[in-house]
CSV table of C-alpha atoms in Angstrom, one decimal:
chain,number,residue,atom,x,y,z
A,1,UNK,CA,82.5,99.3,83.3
A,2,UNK,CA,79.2,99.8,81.7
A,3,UNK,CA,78.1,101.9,79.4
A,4,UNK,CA,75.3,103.6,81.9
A,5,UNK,CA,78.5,104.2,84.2
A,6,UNK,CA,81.0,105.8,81.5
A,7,UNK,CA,78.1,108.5,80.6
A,8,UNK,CA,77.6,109.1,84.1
A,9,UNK,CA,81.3,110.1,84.6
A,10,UNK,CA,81.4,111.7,81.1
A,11,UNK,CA,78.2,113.8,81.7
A,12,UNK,CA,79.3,114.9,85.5
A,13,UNK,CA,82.5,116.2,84.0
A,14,UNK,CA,81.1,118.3,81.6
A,15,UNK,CA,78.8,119.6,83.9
A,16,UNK,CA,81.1,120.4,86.3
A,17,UNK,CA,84.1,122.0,84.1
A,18,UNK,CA,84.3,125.0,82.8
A,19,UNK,CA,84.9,125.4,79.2
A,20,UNK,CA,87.9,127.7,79.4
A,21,UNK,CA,90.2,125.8,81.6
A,22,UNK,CA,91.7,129.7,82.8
A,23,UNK,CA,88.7,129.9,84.9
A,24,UNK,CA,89.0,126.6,86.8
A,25,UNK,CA,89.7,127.2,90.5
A,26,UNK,CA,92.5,125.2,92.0
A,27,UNK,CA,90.7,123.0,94.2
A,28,UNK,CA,87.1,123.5,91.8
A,29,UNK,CA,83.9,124.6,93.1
A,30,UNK,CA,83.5,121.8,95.7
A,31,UNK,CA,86.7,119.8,97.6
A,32,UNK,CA,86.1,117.4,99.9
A,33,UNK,CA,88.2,116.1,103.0
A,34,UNK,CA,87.9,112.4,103.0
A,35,UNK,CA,88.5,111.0,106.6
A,36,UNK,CA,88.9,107.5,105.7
A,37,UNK,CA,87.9,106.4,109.1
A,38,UNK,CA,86.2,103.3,110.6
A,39,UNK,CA,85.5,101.2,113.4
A,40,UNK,CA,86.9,97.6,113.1
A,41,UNK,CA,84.2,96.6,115.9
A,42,UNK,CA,81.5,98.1,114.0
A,43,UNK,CA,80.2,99.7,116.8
A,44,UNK,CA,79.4,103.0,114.4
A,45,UNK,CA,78.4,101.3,111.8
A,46,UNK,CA,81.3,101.6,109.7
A,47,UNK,CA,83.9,98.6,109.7
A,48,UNK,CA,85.7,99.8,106.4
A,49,UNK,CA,86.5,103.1,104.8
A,50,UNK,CA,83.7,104.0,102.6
A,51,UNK,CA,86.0,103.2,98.9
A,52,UNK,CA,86.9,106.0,97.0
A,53,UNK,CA,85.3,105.1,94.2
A,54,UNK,CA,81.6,105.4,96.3
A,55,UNK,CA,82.3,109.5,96.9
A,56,UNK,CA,80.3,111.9,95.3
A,57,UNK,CA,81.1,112.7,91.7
A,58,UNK,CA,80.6,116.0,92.5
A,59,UNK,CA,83.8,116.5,94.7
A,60,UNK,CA,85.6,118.4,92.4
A,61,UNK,CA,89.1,117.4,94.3
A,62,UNK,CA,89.9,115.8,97.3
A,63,UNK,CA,92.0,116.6,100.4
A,64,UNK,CA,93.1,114.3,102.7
A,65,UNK,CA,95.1,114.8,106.4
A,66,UNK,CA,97.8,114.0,105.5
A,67,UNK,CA,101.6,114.2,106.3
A,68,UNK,CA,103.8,115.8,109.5
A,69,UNK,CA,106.7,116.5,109.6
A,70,UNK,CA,108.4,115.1,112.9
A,71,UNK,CA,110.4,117.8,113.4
A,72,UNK,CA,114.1,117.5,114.5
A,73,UNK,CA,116.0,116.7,117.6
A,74,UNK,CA,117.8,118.7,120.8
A,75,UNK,CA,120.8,118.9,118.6
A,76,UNK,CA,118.6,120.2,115.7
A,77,UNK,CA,120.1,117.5,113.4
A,78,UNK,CA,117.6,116.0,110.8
A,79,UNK,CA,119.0,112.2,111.9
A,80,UNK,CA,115.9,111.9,114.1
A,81,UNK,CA,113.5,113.2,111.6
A,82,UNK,CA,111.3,112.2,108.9
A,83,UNK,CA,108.1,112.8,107.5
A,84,UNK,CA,105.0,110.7,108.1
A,85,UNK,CA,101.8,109.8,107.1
A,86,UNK,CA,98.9,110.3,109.5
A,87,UNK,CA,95.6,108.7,109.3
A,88,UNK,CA,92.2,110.0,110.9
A,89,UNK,CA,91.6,106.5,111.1
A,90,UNK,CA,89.1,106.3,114.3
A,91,UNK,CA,89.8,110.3,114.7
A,92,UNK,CA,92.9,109.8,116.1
A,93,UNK,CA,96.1,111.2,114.1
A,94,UNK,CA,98.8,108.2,113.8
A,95,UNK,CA,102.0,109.1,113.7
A,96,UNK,CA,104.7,106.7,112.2
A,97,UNK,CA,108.1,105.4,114.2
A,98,UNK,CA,110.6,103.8,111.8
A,99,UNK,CA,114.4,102.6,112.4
A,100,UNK,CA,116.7,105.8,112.9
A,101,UNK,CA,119.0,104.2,110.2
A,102,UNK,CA,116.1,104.5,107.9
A,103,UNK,CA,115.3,108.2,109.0
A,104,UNK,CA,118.9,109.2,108.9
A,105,UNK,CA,118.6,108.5,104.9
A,106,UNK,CA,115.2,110.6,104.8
A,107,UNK,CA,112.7,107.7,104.3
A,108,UNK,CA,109.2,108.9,104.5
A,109,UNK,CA,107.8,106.6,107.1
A,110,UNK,CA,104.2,105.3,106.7
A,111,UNK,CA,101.6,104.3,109.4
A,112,UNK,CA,99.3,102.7,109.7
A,113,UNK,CA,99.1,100.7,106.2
A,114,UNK,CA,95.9,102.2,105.3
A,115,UNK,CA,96.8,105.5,104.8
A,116,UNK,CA,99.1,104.9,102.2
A,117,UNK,CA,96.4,102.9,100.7
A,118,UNK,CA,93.8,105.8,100.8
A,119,UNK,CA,96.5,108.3,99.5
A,120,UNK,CA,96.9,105.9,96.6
A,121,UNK,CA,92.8,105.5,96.3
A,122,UNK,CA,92.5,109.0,96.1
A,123,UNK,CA,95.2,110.1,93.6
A,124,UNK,CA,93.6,106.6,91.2
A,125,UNK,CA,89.9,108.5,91.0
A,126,UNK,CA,91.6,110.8,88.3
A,127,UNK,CA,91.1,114.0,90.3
A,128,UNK,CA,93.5,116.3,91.6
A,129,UNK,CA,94.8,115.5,95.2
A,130,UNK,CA,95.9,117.6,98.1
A,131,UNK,CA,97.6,116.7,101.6
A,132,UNK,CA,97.3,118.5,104.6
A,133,UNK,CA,100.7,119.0,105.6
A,134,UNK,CA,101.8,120.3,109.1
A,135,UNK,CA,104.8,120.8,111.8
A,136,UNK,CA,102.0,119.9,114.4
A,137,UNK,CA,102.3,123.3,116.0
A,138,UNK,CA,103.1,126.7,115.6
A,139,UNK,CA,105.7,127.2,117.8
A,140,UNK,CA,106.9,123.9,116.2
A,141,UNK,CA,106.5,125.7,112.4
A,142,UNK,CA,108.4,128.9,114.3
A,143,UNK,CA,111.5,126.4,115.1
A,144,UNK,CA,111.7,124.7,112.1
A,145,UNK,CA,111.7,128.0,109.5
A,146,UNK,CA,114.3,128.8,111.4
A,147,UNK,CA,116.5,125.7,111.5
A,148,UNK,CA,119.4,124.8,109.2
A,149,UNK,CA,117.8,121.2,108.4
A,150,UNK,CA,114.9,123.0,106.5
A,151,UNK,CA,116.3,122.6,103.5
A,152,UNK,CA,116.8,118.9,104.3
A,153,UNK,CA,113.1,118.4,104.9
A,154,UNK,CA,112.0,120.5,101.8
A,155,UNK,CA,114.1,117.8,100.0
A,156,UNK,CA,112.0,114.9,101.4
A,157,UNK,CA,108.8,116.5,101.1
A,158,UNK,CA,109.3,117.2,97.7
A,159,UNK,CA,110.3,113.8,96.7
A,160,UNK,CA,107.3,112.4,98.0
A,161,UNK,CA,105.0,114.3,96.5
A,162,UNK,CA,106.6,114.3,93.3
A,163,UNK,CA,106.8,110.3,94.2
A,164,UNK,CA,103.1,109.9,94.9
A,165,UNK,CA,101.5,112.7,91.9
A,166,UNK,CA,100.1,115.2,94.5
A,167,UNK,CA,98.8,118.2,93.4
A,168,UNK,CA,99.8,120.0,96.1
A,169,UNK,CA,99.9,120.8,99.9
A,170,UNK,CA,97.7,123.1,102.4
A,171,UNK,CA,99.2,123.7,105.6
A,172,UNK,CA,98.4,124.0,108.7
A,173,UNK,CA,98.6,124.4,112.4
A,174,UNK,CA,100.1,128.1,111.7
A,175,UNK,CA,97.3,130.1,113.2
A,176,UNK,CA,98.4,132.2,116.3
A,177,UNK,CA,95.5,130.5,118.7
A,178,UNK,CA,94.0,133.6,120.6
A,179,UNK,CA,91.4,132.1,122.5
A,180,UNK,CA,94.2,129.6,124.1
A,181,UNK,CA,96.3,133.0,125.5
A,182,UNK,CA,99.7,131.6,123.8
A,183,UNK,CA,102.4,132.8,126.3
A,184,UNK,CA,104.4,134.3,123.4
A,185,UNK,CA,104.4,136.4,120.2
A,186,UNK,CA,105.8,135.2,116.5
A,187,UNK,CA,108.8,136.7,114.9
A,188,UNK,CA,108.2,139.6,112.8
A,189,UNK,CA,110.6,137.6,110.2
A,190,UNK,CA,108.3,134.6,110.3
A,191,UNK,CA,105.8,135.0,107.4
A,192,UNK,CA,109.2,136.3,105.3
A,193,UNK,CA,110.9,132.8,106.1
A,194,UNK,CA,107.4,131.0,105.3
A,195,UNK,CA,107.2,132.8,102.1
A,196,UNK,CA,110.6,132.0,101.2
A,197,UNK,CA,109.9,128.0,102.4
A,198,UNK,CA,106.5,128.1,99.9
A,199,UNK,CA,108.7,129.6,97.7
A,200,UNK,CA,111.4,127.2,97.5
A,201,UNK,CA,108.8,124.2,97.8
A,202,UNK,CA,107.3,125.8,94.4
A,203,UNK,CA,110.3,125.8,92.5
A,204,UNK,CA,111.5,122.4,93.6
A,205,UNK,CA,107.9,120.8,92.4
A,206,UNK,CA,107.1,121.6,89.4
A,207,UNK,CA,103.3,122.6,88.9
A,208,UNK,CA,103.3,122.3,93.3
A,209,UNK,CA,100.5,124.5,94.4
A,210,UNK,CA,99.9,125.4,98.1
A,211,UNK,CA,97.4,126.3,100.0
A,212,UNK,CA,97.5,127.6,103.5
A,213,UNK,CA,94.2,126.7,107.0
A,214,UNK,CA,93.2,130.0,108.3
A,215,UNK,CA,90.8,129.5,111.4
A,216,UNK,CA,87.7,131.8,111.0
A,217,UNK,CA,87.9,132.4,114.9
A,218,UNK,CA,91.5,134.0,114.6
A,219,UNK,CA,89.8,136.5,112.1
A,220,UNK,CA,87.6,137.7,113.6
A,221,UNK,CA,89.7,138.0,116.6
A,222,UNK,CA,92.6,140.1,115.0
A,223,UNK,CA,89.8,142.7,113.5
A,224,UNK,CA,89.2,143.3,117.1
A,225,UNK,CA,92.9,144.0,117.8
A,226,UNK,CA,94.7,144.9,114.9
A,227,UNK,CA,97.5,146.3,116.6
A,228,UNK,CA,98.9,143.0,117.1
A,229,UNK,CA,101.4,141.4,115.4
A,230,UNK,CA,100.9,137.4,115.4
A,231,UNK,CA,98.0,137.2,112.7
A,232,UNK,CA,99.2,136.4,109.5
A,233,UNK,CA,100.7,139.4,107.3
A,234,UNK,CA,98.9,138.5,103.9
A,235,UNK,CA,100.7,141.4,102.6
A,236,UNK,CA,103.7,139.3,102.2
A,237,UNK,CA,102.6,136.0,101.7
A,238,UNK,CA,99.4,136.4,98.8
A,239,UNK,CA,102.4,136.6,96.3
A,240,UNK,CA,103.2,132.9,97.0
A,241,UNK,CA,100.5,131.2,98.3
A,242,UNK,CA,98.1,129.7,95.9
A,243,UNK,CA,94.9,129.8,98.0
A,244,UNK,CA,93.4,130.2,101.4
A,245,UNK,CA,91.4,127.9,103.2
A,246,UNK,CA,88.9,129.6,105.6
A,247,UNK,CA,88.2,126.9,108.2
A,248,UNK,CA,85.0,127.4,111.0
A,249,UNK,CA,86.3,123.9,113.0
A,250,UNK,CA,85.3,124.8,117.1
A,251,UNK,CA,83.5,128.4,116.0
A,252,UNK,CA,81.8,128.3,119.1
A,253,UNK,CA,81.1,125.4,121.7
A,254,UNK,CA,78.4,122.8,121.1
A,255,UNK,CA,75.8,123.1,123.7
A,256,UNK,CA,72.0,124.4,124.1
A,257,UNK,CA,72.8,127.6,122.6
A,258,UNK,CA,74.0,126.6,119.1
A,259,UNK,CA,71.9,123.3,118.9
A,260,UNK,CA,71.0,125.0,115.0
A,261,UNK,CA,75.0,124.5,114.3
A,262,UNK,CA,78.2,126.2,116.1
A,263,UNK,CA,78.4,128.4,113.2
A,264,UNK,CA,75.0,130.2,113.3
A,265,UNK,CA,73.7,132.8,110.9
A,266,UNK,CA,73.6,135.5,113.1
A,267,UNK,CA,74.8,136.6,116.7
A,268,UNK,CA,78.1,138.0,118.6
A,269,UNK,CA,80.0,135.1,116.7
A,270,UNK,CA,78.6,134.3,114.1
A,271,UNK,CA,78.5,134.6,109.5
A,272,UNK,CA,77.9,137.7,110.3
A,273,UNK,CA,80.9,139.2,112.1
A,274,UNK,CA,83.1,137.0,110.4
A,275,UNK,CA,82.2,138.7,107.0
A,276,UNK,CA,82.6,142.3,108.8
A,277,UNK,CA,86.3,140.6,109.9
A,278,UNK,CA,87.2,139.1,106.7
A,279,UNK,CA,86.2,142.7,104.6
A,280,UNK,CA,88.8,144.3,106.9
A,281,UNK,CA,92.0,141.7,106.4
A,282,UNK,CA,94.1,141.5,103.1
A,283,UNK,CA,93.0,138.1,101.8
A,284,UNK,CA,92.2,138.1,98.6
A,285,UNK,CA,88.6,136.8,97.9
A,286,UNK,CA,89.7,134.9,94.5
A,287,UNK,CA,92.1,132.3,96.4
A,288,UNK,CA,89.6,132.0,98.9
A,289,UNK,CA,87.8,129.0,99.8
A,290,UNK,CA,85.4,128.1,102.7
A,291,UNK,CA,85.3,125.2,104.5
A,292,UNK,CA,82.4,123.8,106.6
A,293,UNK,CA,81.6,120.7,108.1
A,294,UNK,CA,78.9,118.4,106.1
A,295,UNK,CA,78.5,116.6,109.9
A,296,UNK,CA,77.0,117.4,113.2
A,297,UNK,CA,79.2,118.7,116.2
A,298,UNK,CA,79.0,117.0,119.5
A,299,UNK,CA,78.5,118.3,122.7
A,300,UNK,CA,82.1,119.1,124.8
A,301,UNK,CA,81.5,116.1,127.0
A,302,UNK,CA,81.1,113.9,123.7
A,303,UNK,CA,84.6,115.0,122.0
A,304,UNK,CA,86.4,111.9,122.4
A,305,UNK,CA,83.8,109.8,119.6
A,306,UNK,CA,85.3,109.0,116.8
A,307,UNK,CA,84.7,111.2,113.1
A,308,UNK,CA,82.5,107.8,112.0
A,309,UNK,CA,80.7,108.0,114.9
A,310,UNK,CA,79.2,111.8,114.6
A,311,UNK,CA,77.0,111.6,111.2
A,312,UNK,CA,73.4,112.7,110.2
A,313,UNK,CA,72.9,109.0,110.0
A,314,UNK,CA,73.4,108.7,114.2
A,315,UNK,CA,71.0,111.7,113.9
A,316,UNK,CA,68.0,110.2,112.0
A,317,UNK,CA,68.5,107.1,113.1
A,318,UNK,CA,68.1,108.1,116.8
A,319,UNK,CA,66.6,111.2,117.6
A,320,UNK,CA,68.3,111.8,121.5
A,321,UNK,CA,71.3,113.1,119.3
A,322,UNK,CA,69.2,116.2,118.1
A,323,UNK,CA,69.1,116.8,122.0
A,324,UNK,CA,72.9,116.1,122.2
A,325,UNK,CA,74.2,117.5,119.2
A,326,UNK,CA,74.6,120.4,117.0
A,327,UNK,CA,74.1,120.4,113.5
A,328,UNK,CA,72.6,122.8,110.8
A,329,UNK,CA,69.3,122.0,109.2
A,330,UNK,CA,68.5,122.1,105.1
A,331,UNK,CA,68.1,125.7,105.1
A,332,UNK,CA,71.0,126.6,106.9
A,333,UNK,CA,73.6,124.4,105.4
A,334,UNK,CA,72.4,125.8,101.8
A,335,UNK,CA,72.2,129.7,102.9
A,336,UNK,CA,76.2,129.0,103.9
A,337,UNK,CA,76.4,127.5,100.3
A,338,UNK,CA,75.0,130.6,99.1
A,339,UNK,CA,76.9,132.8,101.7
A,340,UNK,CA,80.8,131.2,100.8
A,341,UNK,CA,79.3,132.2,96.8
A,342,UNK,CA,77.4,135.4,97.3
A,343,UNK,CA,79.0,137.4,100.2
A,344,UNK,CA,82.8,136.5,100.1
A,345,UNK,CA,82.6,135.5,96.4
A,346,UNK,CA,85.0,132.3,97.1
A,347,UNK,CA,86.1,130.6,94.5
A,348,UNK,CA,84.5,127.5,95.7
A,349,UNK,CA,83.5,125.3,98.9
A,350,UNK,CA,85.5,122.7,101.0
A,351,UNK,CA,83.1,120.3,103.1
A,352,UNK,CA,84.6,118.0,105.8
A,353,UNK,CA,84.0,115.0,106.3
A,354,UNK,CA,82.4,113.5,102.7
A,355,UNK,CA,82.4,110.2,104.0
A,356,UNK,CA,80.7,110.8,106.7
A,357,UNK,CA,77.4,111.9,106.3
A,358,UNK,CA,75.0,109.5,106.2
A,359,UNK,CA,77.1,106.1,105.1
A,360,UNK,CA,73.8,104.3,105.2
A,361,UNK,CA,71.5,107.0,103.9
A,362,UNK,CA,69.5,106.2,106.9
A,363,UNK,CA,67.9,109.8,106.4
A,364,UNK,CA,65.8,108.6,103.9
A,365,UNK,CA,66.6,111.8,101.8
A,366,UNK,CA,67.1,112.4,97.6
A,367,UNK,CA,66.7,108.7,96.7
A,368,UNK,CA,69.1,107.5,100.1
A,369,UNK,CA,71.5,109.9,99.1
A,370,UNK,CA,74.6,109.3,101.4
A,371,UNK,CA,76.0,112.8,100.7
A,372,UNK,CA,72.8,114.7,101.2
A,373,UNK,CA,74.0,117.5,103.6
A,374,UNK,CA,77.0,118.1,100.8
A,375,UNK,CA,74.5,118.3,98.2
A,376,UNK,CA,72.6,120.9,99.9
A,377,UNK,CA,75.6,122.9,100.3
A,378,UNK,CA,76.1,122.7,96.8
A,379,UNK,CA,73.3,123.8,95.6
A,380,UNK,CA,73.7,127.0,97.5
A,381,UNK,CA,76.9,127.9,95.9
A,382,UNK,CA,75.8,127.1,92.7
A,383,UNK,CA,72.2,129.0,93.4
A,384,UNK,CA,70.5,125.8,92.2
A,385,UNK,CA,66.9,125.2,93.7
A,386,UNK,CA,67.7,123.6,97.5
A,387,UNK,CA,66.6,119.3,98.2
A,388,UNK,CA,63.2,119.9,100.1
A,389,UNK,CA,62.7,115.9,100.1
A,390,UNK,CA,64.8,115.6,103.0
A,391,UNK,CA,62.1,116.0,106.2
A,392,UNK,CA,64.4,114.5,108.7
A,393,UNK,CA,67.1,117.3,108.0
A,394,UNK,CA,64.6,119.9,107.6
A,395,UNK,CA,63.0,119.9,110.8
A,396,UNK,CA,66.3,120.2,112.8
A,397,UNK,CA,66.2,123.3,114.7
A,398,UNK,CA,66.4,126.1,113.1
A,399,UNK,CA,68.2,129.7,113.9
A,400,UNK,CA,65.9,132.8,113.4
A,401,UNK,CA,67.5,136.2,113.1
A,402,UNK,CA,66.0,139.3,114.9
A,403,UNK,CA,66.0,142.6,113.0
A,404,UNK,CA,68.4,143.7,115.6
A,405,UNK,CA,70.9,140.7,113.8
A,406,UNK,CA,70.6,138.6,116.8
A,407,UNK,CA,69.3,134.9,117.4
């Protein structure tokens, strides 16, 4: 490694860490999900996963999606059980199948290959490393609290992680989904049984933190009702969990309406209302973080392209996809730098998907900078001047606000 290269990585980490280590959020200033996805064909331009070792030195920590657990079977017996590793490989979550033999002895199955390999990548780049971890489903999560092989799977999952260095675990896929009108309500002793399970996962792991996906949508939708009882009761579970992620994924549908972004500045659903939601719920601000996407959203009709396929490179490159897509210009994605920092005083940002944003820095932006709509972000949040060398990005349509707080 040359010397130019050591004093880059020596003069980024200074830059970027605190001097008293009390103050260093768990996940830093700036996480990134790495998809680790590709197109063998090279059809979207990406026939390998970008390497680990190409990511923005910024990314403060890296999260990655991750592990499931497979739950158990009709007799609720762990035998046809394990946990697996699942890859966003070509957007689509792979889920492992191994010899019951092997699962009866609580192997942790792997597939495909190269997940294990980017787990591995990830943990080798010296920063700290967290796994999505989920029971696919809520009602799924409901099941399994409740099931006497529990403790059986906590054993597993703890091995691993203690097997593979892991900083820690952020689950998910435990939002009650109101827009989907879920045909049934959760257990008042639910969030006690997931606070015992975090719990019991933190004593078993020593140094384990855990993190828990909130949907931003479900927010803002329990400060409309609050009389119901199937959002989470923070009450009971800020003791044990580490952190929050605030997650915007689906905010609002793609289409000619949000062609500035799906998560606009202003409007019925929008920063806005969510901040006026989030004031009113029990989450504490200093385990919060917020995540964003760093990519353009397709249209409905488009939602079967793969993560590789849907970057600010297809959007410079080819300008039909301003038409199609929606994605946030310069200003926007720094104002929701400055928003996550100034008006819910996070403790840092999480931007999905670092890897793919502009692979070929086809935008032309900050010296080709493949990572230019993260960097932008960043700056917000640290209240550093915003990129203006980035016309392509800058001319995206933009949202203006009414004084009445509309679009």
């Amino acid at each position: 490694m040359s010397i130019f290269i050591l004093f880059r990585f020596f003069f980024l980490g200074l830059l970027w860490i605190p001097i008293n280590a009390d103050d260093v959020p768990i996940l830093g200033i700036s996480s990134c999900v790495y998809s680790g996805s590709y197109d063998e064909s090279g059809a979207y331009g990406i026939v390998l996963p970008m390497p680990v070792s190409s990511l923005a030195l910024q990314c403060t920590s890296f999260i990655y999606d991750g592990i499931i657990y497979n739950g158990s079977n009709a007799n609720g017996s762990i035998a046809n059980s394990s946990i697996a590793i699942s890859s966003i490989a070509n957007s689509l979550i792979a889920y492992s199948s191994i010899a019951d033999s092997s699962i009866a002895n609580g192997s942790i199955a792997v597939q495909p290959f190269a997940s294990i390999n980017n787990i591995n990548a990830l943990i080798a780049s010296g920063k700290k490393v967290f796994l999505i971890y989920t029971h696919g489903s809520l009602t799924q999560w409901s099941t399994s609290l409740n099931n006497n092989s529990i403790n059986t799977e906590k054993e597993q999952l703890s091995l691993f992680l203690q097997n593979n260095s892991v900083s820690g675990i952020i689950l998910k896929d435990l939002d009650y989904n109101y827009d989907d009108h879920l045909p049934f309500t959760i257990d008042t002793t639910f969030y006690t049984h997931l606070k015992d399970y975090i719990l019991s996962m933190k004593q078993s792991s020593t140094d384990l933190k855990i993190g828990l996906y909130v949907n931003a949508s479900n927010i803002i939708s329990y400060s409309i009702d609050t009389s119901t009882q199937d959002f989470f009761n923070f009450t009971i579970l800020n003791d044990a969990v580490d952190f929050y992620i605030i997650e915007f994924d689906g905010f609002n549908p793609c289409n000619d309406k949000f062609r500035g972004g799906i998560v606009p500045l202003c409007g019925p659903k929008s920063l806005v209302s969510f901040t006026s939601a989030f004031n009113s719920t029990m989450i504490p601000s200093n385990k919060t973080y917020i995540q964003f996407s760093v990519n353009p959203n397709p249209d409905a009709a488009e939602n079967n392209l793969p993560i590789n396929g849907i970057t600010y490179q297809k959007l410079c490159e080819d300008s039909k996809y301003q038409k199609l897509w929606c994605a946030d210009n310069s200003d926007s994605l720094y104002y929701k730098g400055r928003f996550a920092k100034e008006t819910i005083n996070a403790q840092g940002i999480v931007v999905k998907y670092i890897d793919a944003i502009d692979p070929a820095g086809s935008c032309n932006c900050d010296s080709k900078n493949q990572f230019i709509t993260f960097q932008m972000m960043l700056r917000g949040f640290t209240q550093a001047d915003p990129i203006k060398d980035c016309s392509p990005i800058n001319n995206l349509t933009a949202v203006n606000c009414g004084k009445d707080g509309n679009p």
